[in-house]
CSV table of C-alpha atoms in Angstrom, one decimal:
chain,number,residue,atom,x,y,z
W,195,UNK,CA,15.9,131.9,11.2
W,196,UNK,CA,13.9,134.3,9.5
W,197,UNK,CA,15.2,135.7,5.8
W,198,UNK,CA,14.8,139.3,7.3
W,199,UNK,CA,16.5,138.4,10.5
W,200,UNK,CA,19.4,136.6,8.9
W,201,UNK,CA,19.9,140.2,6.6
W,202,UNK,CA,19.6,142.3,10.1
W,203,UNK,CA,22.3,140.2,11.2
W,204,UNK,CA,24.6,139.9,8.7
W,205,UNK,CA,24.3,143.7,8.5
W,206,UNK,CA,25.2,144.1,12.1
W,207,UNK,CA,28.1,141.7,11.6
W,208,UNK,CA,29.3,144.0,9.0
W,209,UNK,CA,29.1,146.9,10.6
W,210,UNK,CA,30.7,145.6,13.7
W,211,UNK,CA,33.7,144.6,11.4
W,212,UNK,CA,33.9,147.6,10.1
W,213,UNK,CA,33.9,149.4,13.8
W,214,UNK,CA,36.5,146.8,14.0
W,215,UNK,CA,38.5,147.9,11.1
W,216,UNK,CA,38.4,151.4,12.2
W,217,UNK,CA,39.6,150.8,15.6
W,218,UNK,CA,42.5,148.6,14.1
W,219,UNK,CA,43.3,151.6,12.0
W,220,UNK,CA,42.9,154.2,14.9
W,221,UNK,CA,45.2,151.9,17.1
W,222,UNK,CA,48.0,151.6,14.6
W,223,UNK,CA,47.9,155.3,13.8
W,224,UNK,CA,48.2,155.8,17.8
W,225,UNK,CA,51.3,153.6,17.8
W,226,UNK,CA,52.7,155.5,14.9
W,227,UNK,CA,52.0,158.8,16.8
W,228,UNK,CA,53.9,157.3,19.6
W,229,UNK,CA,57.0,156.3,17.6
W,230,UNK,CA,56.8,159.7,16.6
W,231,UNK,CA,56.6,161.5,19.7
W,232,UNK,CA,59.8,159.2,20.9
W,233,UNK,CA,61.6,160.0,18.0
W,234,UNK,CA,61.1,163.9,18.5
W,235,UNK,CA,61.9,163.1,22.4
W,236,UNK,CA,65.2,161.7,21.5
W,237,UNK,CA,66.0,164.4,19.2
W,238,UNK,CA,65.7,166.7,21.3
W,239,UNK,CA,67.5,165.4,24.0
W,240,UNK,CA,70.4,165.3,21.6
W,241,UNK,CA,69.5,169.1,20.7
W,242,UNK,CA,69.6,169.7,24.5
W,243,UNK,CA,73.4,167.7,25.1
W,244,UNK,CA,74.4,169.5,22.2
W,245,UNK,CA,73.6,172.8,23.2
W,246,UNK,CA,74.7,171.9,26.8
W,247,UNK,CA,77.9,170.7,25.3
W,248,UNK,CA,78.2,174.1,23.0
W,249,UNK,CA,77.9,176.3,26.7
W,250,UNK,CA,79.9,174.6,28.3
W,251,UNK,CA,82.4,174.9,25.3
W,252,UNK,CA,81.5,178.4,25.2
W,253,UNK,CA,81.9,178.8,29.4
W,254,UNK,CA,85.7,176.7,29.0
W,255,UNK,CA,86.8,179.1,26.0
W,256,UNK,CA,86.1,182.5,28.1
W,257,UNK,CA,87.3,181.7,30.9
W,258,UNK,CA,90.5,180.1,29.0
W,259,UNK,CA,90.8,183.5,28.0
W,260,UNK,CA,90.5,185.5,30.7
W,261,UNK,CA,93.3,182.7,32.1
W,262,UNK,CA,95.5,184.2,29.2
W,263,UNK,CA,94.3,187.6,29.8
W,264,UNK,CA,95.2,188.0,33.3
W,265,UNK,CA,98.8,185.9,32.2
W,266,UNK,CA,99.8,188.1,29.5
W,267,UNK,CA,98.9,191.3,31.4
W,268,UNK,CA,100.8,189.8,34.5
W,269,UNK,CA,103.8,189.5,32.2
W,270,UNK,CA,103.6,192.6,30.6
W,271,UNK,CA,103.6,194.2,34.3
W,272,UNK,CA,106.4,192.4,35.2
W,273,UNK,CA,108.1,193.3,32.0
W,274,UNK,CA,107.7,196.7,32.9
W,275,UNK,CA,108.9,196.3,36.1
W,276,UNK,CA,112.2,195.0,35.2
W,277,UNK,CA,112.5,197.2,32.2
W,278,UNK,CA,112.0,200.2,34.6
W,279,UNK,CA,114.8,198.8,37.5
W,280,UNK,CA,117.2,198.3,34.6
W,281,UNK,CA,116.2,202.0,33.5
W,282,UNK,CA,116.8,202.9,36.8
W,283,UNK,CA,120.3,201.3,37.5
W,284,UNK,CA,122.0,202.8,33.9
W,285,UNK,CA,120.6,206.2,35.2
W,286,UNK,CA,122.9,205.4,38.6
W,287,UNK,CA,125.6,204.5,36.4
């Protein structure tokens, strides 16, 4: 093999492992990106069950109170009810 050729060559070669290299280095960066996107993913799916979690929270605590609402204003009608019959029998007295 000619001294020229053999140089060509062995520059080729070396620039082929450094395509290489590159391509090693692109590919593991990919993969990082890709733990990193599925990392994000999974966060926010735990943002999403938490904020789920925080309306239906919010959703059970209204209508818990309108529940107690509607109970104490029930009882405070009935109070007044029986407070006005017992009015009304010490007036027939």
């Amino acid at each position: 093999m000619a001294p020229g050729k053999k140089a060509e060559l062995d520059a080729t070669l070396e620039n082929l492992r450094d395509e290489v290299n590159k391509i090693g280095v692109v590919e593991r960066s990919m993969e990082d990106l890709k733990e990193s996107v599925m990392e994000i993913r999974n966060r926010m799916s735990v943002m999403e069950r938490l904020e789920k979690r925080l309306d239906e929270t919010e959703e059970t605590r209204k209508r818990e109170f309108a529940s107690l609402f509607q109970a104490t204003r029930k009882k405070s009608s009935q109070q007044k009810t029986t407070t006005g019959e017992s009015d009304v029998a010490q007036e027939a007295t």
